[in-house]
mmCIF file of C-alpha atoms in Angstrom:
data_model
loop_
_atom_site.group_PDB
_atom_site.id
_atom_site.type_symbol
_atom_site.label_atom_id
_atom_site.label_comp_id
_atom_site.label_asym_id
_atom_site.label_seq_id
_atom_site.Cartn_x
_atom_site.Cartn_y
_atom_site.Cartn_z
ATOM 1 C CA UNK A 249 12.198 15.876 17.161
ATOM 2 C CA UNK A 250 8.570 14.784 17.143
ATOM 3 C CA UNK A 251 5.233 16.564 15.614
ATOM 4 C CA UNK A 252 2.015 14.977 16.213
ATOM 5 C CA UNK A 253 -0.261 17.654 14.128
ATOM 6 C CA UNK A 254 -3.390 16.099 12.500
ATOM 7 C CA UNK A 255 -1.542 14.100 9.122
ATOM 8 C CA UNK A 256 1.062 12.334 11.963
ATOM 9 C CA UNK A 257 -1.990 11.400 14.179
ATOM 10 C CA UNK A 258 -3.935 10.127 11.569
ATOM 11 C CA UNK A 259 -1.331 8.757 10.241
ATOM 12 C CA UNK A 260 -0.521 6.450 13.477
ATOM 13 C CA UNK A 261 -4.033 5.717 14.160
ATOM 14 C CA UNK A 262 -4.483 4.122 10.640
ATOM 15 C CA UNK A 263 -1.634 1.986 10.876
ATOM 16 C CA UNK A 264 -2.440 1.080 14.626
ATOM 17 C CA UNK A 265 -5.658 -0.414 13.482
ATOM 18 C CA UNK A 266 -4.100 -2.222 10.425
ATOM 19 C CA UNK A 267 -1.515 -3.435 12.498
ATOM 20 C CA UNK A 268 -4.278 -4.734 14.880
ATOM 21 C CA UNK A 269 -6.169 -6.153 12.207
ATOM 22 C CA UNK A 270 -3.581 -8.018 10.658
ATOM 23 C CA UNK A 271 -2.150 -9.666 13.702
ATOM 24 C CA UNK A 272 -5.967 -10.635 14.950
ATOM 25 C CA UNK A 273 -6.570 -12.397 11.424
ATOM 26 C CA UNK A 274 -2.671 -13.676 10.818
ATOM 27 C CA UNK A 275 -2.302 -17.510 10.895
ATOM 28 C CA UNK A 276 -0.517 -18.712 14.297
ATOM 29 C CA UNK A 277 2.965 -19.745 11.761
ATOM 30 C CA UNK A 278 3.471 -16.271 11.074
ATOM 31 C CA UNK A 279 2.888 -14.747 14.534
ATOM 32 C CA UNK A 280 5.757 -16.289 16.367
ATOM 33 C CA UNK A 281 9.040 -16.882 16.076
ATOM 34 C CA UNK A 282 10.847 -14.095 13.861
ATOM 35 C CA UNK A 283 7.093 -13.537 12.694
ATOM 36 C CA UNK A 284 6.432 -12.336 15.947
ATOM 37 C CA UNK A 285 9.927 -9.584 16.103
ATOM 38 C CA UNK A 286 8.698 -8.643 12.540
ATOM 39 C CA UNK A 287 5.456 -7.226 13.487
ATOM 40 C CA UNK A 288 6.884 -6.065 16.587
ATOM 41 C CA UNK A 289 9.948 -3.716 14.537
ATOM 42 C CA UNK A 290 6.955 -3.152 11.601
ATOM 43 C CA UNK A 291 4.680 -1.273 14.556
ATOM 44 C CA UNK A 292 7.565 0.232 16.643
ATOM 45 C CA UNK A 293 9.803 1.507 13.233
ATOM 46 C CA UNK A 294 6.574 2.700 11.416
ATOM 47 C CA UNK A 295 4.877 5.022 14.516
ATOM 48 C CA UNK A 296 8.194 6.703 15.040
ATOM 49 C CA UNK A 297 8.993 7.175 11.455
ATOM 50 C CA UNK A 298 4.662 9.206 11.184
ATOM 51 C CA UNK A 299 5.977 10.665 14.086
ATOM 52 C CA UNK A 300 9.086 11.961 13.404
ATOM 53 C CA UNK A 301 9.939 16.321 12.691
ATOM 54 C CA UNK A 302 13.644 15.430 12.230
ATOM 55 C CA UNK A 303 14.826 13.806 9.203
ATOM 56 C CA UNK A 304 16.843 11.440 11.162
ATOM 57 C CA UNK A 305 14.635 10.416 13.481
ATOM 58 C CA UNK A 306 12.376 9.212 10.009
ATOM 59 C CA UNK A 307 15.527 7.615 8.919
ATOM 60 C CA UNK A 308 15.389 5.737 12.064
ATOM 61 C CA UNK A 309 11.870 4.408 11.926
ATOM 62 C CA UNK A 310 12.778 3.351 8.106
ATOM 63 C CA UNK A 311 15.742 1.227 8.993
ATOM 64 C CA UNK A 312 13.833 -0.181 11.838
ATOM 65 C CA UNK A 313 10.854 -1.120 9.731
ATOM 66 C CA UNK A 314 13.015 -2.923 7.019
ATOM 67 C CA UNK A 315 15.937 -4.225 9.731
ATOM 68 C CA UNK A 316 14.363 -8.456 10.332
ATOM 69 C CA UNK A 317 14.395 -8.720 6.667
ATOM 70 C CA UNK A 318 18.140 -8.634 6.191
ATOM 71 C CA UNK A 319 18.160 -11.911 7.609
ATOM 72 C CA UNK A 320 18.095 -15.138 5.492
ATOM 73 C CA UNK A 321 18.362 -15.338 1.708
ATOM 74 C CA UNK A 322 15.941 -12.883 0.184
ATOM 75 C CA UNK A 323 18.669 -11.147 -2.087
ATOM 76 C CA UNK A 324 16.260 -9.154 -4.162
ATOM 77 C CA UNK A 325 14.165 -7.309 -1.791
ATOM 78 C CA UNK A 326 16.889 -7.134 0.831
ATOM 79 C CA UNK A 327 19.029 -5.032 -1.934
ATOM 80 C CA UNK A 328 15.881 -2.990 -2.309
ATOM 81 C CA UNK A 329 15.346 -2.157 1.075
ATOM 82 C CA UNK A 330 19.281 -1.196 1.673
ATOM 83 C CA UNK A 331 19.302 0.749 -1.660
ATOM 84 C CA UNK A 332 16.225 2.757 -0.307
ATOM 85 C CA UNK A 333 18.445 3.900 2.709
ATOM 86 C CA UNK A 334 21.391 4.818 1.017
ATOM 87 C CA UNK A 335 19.414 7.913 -0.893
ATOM 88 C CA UNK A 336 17.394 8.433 2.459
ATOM 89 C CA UNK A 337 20.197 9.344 4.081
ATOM 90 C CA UNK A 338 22.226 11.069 1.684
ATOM 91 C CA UNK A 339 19.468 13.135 1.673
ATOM 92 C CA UNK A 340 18.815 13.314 5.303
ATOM 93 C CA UNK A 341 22.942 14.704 5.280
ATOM 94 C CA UNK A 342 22.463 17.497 2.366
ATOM 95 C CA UNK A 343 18.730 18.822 2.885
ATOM 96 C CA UNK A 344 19.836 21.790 4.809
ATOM 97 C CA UNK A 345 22.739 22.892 2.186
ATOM 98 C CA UNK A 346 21.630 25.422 -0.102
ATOM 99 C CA UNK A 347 24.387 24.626 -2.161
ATOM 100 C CA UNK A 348 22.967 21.185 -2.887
ATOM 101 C CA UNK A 349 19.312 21.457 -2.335
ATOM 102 C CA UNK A 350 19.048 19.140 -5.939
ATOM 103 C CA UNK A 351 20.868 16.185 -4.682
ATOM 104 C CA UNK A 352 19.481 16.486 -1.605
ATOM 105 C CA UNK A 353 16.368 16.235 -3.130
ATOM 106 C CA UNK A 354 16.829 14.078 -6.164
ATOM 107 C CA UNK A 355 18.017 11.417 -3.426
ATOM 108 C CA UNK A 356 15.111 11.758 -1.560
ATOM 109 C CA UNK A 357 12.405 11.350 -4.243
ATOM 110 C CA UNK A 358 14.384 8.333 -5.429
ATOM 111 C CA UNK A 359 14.280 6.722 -2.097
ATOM 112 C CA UNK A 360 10.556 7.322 -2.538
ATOM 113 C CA UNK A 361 10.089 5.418 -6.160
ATOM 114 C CA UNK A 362 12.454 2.943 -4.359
ATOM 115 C CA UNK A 363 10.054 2.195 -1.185
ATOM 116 C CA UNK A 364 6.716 2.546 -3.392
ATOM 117 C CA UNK A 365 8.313 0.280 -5.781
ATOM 118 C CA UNK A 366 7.724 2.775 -8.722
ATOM 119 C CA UNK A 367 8.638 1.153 -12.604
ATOM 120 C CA UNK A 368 11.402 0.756 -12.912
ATOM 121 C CA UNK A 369 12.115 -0.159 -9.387
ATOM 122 C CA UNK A 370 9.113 -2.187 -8.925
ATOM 123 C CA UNK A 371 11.413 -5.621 -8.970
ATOM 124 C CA UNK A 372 11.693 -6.614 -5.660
ATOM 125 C CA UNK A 373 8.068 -5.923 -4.829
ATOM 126 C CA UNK A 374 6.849 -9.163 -6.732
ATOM 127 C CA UNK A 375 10.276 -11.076 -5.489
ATOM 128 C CA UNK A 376 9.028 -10.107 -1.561
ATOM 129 C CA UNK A 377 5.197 -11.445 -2.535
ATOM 130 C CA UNK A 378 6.540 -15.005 -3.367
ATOM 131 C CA UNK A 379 9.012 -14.940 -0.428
ATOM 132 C CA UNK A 380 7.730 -13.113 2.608
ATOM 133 C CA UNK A 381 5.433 -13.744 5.112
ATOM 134 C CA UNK A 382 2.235 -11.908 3.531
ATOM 135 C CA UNK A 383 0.692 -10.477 7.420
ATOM 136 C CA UNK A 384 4.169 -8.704 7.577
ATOM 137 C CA UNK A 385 4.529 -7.560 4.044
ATOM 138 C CA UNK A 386 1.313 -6.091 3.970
ATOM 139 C CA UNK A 387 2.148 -3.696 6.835
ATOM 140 C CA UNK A 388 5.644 -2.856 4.993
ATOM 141 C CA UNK A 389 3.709 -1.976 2.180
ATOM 142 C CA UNK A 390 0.667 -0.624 3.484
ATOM 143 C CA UNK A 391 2.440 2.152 5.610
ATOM 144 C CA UNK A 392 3.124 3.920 2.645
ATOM 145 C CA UNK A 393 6.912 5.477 4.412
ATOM 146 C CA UNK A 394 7.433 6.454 0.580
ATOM 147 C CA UNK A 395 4.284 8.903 0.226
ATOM 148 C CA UNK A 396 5.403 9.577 3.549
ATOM 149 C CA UNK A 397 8.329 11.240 3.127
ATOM 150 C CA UNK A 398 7.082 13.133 0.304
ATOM 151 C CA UNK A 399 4.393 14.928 2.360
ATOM 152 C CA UNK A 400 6.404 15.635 5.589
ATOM 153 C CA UNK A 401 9.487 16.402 4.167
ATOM 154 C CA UNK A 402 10.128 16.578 0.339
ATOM 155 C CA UNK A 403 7.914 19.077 -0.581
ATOM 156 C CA UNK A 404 7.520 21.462 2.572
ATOM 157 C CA UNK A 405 11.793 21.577 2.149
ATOM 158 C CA UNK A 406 12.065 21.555 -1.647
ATOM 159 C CA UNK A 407 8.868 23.403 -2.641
ATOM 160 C CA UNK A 408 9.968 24.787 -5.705
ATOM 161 C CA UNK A 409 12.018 21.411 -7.022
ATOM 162 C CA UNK A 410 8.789 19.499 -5.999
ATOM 163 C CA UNK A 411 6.331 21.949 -8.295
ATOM 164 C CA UNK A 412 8.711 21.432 -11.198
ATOM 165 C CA UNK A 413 9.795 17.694 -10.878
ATOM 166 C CA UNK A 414 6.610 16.205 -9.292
ATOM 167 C CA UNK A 415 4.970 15.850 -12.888
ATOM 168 C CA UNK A 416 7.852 13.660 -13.624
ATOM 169 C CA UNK A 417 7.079 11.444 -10.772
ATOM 170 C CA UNK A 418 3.161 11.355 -11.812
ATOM 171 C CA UNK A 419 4.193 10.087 -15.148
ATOM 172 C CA UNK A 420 6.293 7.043 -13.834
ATOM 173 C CA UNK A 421 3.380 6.210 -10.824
ATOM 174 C CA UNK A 422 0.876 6.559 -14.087
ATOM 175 C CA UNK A 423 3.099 4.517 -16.151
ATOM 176 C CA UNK A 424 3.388 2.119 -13.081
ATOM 177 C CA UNK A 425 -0.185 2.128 -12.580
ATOM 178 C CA UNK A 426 -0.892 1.115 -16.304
ATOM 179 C CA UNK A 427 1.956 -1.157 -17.030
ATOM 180 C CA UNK A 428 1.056 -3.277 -13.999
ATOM 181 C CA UNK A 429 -2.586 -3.385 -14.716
ATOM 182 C CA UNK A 430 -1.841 -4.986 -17.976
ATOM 183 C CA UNK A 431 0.607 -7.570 -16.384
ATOM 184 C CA UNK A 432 -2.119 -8.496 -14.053
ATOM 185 C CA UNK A 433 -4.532 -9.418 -16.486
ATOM 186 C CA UNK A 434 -1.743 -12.387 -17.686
ATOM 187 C CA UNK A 435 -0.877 -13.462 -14.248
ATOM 188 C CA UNK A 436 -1.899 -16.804 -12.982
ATOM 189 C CA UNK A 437 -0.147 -17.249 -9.693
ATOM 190 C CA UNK A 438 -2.216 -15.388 -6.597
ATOM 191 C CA UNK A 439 0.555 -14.065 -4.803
ATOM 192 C CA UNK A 440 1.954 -12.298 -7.700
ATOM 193 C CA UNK A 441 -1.616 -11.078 -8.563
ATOM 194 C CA UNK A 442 -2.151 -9.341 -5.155
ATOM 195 C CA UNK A 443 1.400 -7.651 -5.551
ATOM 196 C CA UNK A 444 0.517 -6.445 -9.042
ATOM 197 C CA UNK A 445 -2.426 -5.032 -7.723
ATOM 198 C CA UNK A 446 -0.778 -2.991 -4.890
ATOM 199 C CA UNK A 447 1.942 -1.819 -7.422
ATOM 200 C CA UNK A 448 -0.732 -0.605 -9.899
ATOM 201 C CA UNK A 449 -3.110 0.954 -7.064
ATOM 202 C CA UNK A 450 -0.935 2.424 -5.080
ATOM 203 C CA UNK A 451 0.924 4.280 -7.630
ATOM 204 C CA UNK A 452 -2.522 6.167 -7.594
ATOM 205 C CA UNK A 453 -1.108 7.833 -4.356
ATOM 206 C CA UNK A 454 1.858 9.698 -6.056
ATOM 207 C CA UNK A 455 0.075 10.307 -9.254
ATOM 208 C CA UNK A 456 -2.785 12.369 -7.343
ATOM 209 C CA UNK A 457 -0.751 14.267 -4.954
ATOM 210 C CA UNK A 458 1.124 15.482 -8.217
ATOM 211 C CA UNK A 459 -1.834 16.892 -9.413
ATOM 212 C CA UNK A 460 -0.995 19.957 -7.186
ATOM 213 C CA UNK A 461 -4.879 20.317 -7.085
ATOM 214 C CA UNK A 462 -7.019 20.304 -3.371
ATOM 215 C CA UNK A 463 -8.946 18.046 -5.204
ATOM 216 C CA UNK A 464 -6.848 15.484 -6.621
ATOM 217 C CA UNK A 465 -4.092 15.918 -3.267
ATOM 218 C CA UNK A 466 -7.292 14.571 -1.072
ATOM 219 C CA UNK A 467 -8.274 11.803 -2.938
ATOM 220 C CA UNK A 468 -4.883 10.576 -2.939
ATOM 221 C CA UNK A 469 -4.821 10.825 0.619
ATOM 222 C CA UNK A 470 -7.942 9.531 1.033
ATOM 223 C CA UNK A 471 -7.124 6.207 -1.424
ATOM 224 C CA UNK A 472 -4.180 5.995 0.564
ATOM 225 C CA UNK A 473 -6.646 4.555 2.875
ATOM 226 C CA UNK A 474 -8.236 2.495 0.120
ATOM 227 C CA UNK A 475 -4.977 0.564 -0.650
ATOM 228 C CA UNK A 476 -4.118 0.302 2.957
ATOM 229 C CA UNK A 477 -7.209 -1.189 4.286
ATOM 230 C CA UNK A 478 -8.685 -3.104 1.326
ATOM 231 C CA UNK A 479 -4.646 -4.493 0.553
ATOM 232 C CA UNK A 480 -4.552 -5.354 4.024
ATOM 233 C CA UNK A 481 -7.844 -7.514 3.930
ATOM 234 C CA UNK A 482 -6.797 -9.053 0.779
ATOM 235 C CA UNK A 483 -3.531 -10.142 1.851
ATOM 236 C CA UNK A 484 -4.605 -11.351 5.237
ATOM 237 C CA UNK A 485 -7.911 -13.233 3.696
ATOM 238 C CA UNK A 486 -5.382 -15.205 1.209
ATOM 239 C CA UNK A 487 -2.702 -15.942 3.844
ATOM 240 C CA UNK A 488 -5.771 -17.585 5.817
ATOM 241 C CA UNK A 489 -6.512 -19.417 2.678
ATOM 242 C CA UNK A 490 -2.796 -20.570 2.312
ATOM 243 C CA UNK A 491 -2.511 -21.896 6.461
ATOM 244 C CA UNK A 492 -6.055 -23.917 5.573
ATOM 245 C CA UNK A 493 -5.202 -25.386 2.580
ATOM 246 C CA UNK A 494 -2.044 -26.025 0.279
ATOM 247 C CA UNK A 495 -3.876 -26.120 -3.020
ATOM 248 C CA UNK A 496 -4.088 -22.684 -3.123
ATOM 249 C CA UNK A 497 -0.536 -22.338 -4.232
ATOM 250 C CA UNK A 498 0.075 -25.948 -5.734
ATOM 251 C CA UNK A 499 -3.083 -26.263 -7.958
ATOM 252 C CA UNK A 500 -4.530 -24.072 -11.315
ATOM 253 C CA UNK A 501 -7.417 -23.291 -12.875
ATOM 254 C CA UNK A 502 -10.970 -22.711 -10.235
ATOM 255 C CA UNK A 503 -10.567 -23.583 -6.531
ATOM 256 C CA UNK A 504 -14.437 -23.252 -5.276
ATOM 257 C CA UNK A 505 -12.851 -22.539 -1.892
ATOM 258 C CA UNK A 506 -16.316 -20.383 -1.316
ATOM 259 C CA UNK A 507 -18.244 -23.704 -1.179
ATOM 260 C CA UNK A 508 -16.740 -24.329 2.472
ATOM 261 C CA UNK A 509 -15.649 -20.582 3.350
ATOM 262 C CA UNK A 510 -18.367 -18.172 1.760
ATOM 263 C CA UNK A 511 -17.585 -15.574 4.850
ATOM 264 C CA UNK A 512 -14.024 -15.325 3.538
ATOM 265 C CA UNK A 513 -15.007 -14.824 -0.171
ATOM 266 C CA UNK A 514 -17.809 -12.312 0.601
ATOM 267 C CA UNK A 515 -14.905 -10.531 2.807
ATOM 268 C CA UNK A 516 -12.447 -11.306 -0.263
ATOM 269 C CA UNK A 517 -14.995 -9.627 -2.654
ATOM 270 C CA UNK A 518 -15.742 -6.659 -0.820
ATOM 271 C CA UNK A 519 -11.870 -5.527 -0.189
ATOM 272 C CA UNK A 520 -11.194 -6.295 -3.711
ATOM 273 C CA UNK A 521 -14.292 -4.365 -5.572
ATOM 274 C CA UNK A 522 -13.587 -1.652 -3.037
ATOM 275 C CA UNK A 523 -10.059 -1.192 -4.154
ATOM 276 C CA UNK A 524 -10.690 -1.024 -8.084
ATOM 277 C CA UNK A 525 -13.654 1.925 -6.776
ATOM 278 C CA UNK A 526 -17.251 -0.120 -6.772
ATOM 279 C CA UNK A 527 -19.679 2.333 -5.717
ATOM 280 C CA UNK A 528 -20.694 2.910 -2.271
ATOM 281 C CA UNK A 529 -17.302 2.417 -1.311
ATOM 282 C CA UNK A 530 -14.711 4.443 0.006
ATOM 283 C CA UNK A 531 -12.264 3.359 -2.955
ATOM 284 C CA UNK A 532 -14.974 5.300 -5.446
ATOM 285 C CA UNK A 533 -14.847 8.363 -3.305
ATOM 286 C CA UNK A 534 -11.320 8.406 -3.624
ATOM 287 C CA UNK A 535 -10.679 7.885 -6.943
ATOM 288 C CA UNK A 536 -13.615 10.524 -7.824
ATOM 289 C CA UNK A 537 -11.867 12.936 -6.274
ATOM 290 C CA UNK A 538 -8.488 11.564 -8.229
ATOM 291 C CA UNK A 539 -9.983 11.665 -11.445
ATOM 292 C CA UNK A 540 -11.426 15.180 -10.988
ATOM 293 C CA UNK A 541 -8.139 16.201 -9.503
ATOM 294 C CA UNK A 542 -6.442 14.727 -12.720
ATOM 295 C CA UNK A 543 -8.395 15.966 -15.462
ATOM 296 C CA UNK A 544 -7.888 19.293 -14.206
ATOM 297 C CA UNK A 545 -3.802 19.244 -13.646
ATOM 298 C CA UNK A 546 -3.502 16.782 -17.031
ATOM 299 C CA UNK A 547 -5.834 15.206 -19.823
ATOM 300 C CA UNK A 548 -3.974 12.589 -19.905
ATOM 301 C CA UNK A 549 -3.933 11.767 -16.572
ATOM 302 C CA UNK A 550 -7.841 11.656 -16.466
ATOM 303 C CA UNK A 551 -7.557 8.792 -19.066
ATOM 304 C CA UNK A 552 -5.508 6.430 -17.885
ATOM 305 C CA UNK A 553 -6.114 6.304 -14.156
ATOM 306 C CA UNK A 554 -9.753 5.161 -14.976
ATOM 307 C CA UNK A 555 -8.299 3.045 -17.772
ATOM 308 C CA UNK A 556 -5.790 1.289 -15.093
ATOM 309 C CA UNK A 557 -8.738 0.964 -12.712
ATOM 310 C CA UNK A 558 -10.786 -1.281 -15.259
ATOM 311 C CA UNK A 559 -7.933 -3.426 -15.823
ATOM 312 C CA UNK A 560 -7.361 -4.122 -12.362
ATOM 313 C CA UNK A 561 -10.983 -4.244 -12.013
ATOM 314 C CA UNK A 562 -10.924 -7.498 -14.181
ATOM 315 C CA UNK A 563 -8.218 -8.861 -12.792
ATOM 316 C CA UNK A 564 -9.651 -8.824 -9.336
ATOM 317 C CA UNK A 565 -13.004 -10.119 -10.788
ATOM 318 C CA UNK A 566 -10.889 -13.078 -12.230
ATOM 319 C CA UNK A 567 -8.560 -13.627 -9.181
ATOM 320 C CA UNK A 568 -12.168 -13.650 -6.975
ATOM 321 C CA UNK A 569 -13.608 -16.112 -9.131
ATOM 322 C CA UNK A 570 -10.480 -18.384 -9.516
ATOM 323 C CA UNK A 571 -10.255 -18.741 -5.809
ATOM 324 C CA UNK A 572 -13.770 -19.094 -4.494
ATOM 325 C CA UNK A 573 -15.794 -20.043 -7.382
ATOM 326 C CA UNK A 574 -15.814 -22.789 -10.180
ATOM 327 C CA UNK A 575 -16.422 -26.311 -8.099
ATOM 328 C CA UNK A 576 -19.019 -27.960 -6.368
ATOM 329 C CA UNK A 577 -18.393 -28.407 -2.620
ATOM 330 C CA UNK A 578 -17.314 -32.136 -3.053
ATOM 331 C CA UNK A 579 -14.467 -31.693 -5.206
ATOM 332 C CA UNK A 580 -13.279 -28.574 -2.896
ATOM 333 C CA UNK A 581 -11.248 -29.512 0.378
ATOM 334 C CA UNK A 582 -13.193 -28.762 3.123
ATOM 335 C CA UNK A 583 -11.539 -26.256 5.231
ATOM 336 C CA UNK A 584 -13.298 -23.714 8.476
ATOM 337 C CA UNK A 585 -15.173 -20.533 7.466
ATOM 338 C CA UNK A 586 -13.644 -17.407 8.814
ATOM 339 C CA UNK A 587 -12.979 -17.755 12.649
ATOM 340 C CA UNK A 588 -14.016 -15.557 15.791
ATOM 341 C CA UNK A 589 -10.869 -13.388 15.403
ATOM 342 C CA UNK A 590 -10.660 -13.073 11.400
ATOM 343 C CA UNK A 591 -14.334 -12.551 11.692
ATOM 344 C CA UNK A 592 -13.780 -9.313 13.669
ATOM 345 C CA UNK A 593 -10.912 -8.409 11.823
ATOM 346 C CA UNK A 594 -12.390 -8.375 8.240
ATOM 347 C CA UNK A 595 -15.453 -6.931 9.993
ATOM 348 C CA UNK A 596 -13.264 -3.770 10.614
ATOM 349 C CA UNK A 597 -12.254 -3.538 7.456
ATOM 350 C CA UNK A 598 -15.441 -3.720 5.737
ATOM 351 C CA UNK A 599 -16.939 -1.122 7.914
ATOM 352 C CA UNK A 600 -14.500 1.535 7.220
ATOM 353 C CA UNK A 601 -14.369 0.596 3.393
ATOM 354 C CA UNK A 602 -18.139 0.253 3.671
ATOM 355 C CA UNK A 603 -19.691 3.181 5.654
ATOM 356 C CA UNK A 604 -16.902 5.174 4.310
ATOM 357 C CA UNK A 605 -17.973 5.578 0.995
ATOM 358 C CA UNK A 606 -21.914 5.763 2.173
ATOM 359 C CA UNK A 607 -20.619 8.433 4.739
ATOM 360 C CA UNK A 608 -17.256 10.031 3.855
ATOM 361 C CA UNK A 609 -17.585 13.686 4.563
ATOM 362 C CA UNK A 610 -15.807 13.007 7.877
ATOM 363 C CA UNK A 611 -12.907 10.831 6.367
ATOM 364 C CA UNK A 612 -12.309 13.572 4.204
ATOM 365 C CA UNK A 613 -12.406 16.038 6.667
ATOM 366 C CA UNK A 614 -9.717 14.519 8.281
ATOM 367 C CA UNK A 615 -7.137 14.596 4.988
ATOM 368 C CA UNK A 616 -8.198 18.562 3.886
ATOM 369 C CA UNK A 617 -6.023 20.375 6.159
ATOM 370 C CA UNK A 618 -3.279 18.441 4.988
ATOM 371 C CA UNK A 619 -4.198 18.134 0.928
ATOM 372 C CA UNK A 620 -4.771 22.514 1.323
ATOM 373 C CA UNK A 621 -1.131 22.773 2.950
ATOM 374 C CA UNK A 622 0.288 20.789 0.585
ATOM 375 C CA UNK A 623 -1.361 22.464 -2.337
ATOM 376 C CA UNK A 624 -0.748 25.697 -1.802
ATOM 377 C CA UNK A 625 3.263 24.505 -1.255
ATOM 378 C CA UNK A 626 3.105 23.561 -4.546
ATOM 379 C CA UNK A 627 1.234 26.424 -6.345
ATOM 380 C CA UNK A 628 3.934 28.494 -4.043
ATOM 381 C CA UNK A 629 0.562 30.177 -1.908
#
C-alpha cells in the first residue's frame, strides 16, 4: 500500500518544507477560515498521494488535494480538477488488464497533461491564478501529482507504451513551454504573469524526463525543484505584496514597491532569475543538465528549451522591474519590509536555490537513483 524508497522520501520532504514555507510567509486572510482546511487537505492529500504503492491509494491523495476547491463558483478550474479524476481512475480500474493496457494508459497520461496543465489543457491554470488564494495554489501546483504519476506508475507499468508515446508528450510540454513564453512577454496583469511562467517552466519537467537520457531524466528532476521552490517564493512574495497594498492589482505601468520593501524585491529577484537558470543557481544546474539531455534525445529539443528560457527570462526581468522599480519612494505607498516570519521563509528558499547551484553534487545525488531506474525503463535495460 505504501513505499517510502528514496524518490517518495524526497519527494515528502520537499513538499514538507514548501508547505512550511508557504504557511510561515502566507498573509493571516488566507490562513484561516477555509484557507486554513485548504492547506490542511493540500499537506495531508499530497504526502499520501508521494507515498502511495497502490494506484488507489494515489487516487486518494489526488481527490483529497483538489476536494476544498469544489466549493464556491470557480467553474473553470473546478471542471479541471474533476476531469483530471475521471482518467485517473479509469486508469487506476484497467492498469492491470492486459487486454487494455492502451486505455489504461492513454487515460493516465491524459490525467497527467490535465494536472500539469499541458496546451491544450492549460485553461484553467490561468482561470485558478485570478481566482484562488495564491499560498494554496502554489502548493497544488508545486507538488507536481502530474510528473508524479508518470514516474511511480506510468512508466514502471507501461514501459513499452511510455518509450513509444513519451516523445509525443515532450512535444506538447515543448510546445507548452514555448507558446506560453511568448504569451508572457504580452501580459500585463501579475497574477497571470506568474501562472504563465509556471505553465512554461514546468513543462520543462515532462519534456526532460522524455528525453529517456540519465542526463536529461535528472535535470528534470532536479528543476522539478527549481519550479517548486523558486514558484513557491514568487507566489508567496506577491501575495505579501497584494495583503500590503491594493495597487498591486488595481494600478499599471511601474509600482517602485522596492523603495519601501527592498528585502522583498531582492527575495523577488533571486526566485525569479533562479527559475529562468541565472548562474550560480540551482535553476542553471538543472536546465544544463536538460539541455544536454535534449540535444542528445532531439535537436530540436536543444533549441527551443533555451529559446523558451530567454523569453521567460525577459518576462521575469520586466515583471521584477514593473513591481519594485520605476518610482521614487514618495509617490510609492509605504508599506513594511519583509517581516520576522517571511524573512525566514524566503531565507529558506534562497539558500537551497542559492547554495544549490554553488554546491549541487549532493542534490543531484539524491535524484540519480531514480533518473537511472527510470532510464533504463525506457531504453527497456
Amino acid at each position: 500500500m505504501f513505499r517510502l524508497d528514496s524518490l517518495a522520501l524526497v519527494s515528502m520532504i520537499s513538499f514538507a518544507i514548501l508547505w512550511a514555507v508557504t504557511v510561515a510567509s502566507a498573509p493571516r486572510r488566507d490562513r484561516e477560515g477555509t484557507g486554513r482546511w485548504e492547506l490542511i487537505c493540500l499537506l495531508a492529500g499530497t504526502l499520501l498521494a508521494y507515498a502511495a504503492a497502490d494506484i488507489w491509494v494515489f487516487l486518494a491523495g489526488w481527490a483529497l488535494t483538489v476536494w476544498p476547491y469544489f466549493r464556491g463558483d470557480r467553474p473553470g478550474p473546478r471542471l479541471a480538477f474533476a476531469a483530471g479524476a475521471v482518467p485517473l481512475t479509469i486508469g487506476a480500474a484497467l492498469m492491470t488488464m492486459p487486454d487494455f493496457a492502451p486505455v489504461a494508459f492513454a487515460a493516465l497520461v491524459l490525467a497527467v497533461l490535465l494536472r500539469k496543465g499541458i496546451f491544450p489543457l492549460h485553461f484553467w491554470t490561468l482561470n485558478a491564478f485570478e481566482q484562488f488564494r495564491l499560498p494554496a495554489l502554489g502548493l497544488i501546483l508545486n507538488s507536481h501529482l502530474g510528473g508524479y504519476l508518470l514516474i511511480r506508475f506510468v512508466i514502471p507499468q507501461f514501459p513499452a507504451l511510455s518509450a513509444e508515446w513519451l516523445p509525443v508528450v515532450s512535444w506538447l510540454a515543448l510546445g507548452t513551454a514555448v507558446l506560453m513564453a511568448v504569451a508572457g512577454l504580452a501580459e500585463a496583469q501579475p497574477r497571470r504573469i506568474l501562472g504563465l511562467l509556471w505553465l512554461s517552466q514546468g513543462s520543462f519537467v515532462l519534456a526532460g524526463l522524455a528525453t529517456k537520457t540519465e542526463e536529461g531524466i535528472t535535470g528534470a528532476l532536479i528543476h522539478w525543484w527549481v519550479v517548486a521552490f523558486a514558484m513557491t517564493g514568487l507566489i508567496s512574495i506577491y501575495g505579501s505584496l497584494e495583503a500590503r497594498t491594493t495597487s498591486v492589482r488595481t494600478r499599471s505601468g511601474f509600482q517602485g514597491l522596492g523603495a519601501h520593501a527592498p528585502r522583498l524585491a531582492v527575495f523577488f529577484g533571486v526566485c525569479g532569475f533562479a527559475l529562468v537558470g541565472l548562474p550560480g543557481t540551482l535553476g542553471f544546474v538543472a536546465e544544463d543538465l536538460l539541455f544536454h539531455g535534449a540535444l542528445k534525445a532531439h535537436e530540436v529539443l536543444g533549441v527551443a528549451l533555451p529559446l523558451a528560457t530567454a523569453l521567460n527570462a525577459i518576462t521575469m526581468l520586466r515583471l521584477f522591474v514593473t513591481l519594485f522599480m520605476g518610482k521614487r519612494g514618495i509617490h510609492v505607498p509605504s508599506i513594511p519590509d519583509a517581516l520576522p516570519g517571511e524573512r525566514a521563509a524566503f531565507t529558506v528558499v534562497v539558500v537551497l536555490l542559492v547554495f544549490g547551484g554553488l554546491a549541487p553534487a549532493l542534490l543531484i545525488a539524491l535524484r540519480t537513483d531514480s533518473a537511472v531506474g527510470l532510464a533504463r525503463l525506457l531504453t527497456g535495460q
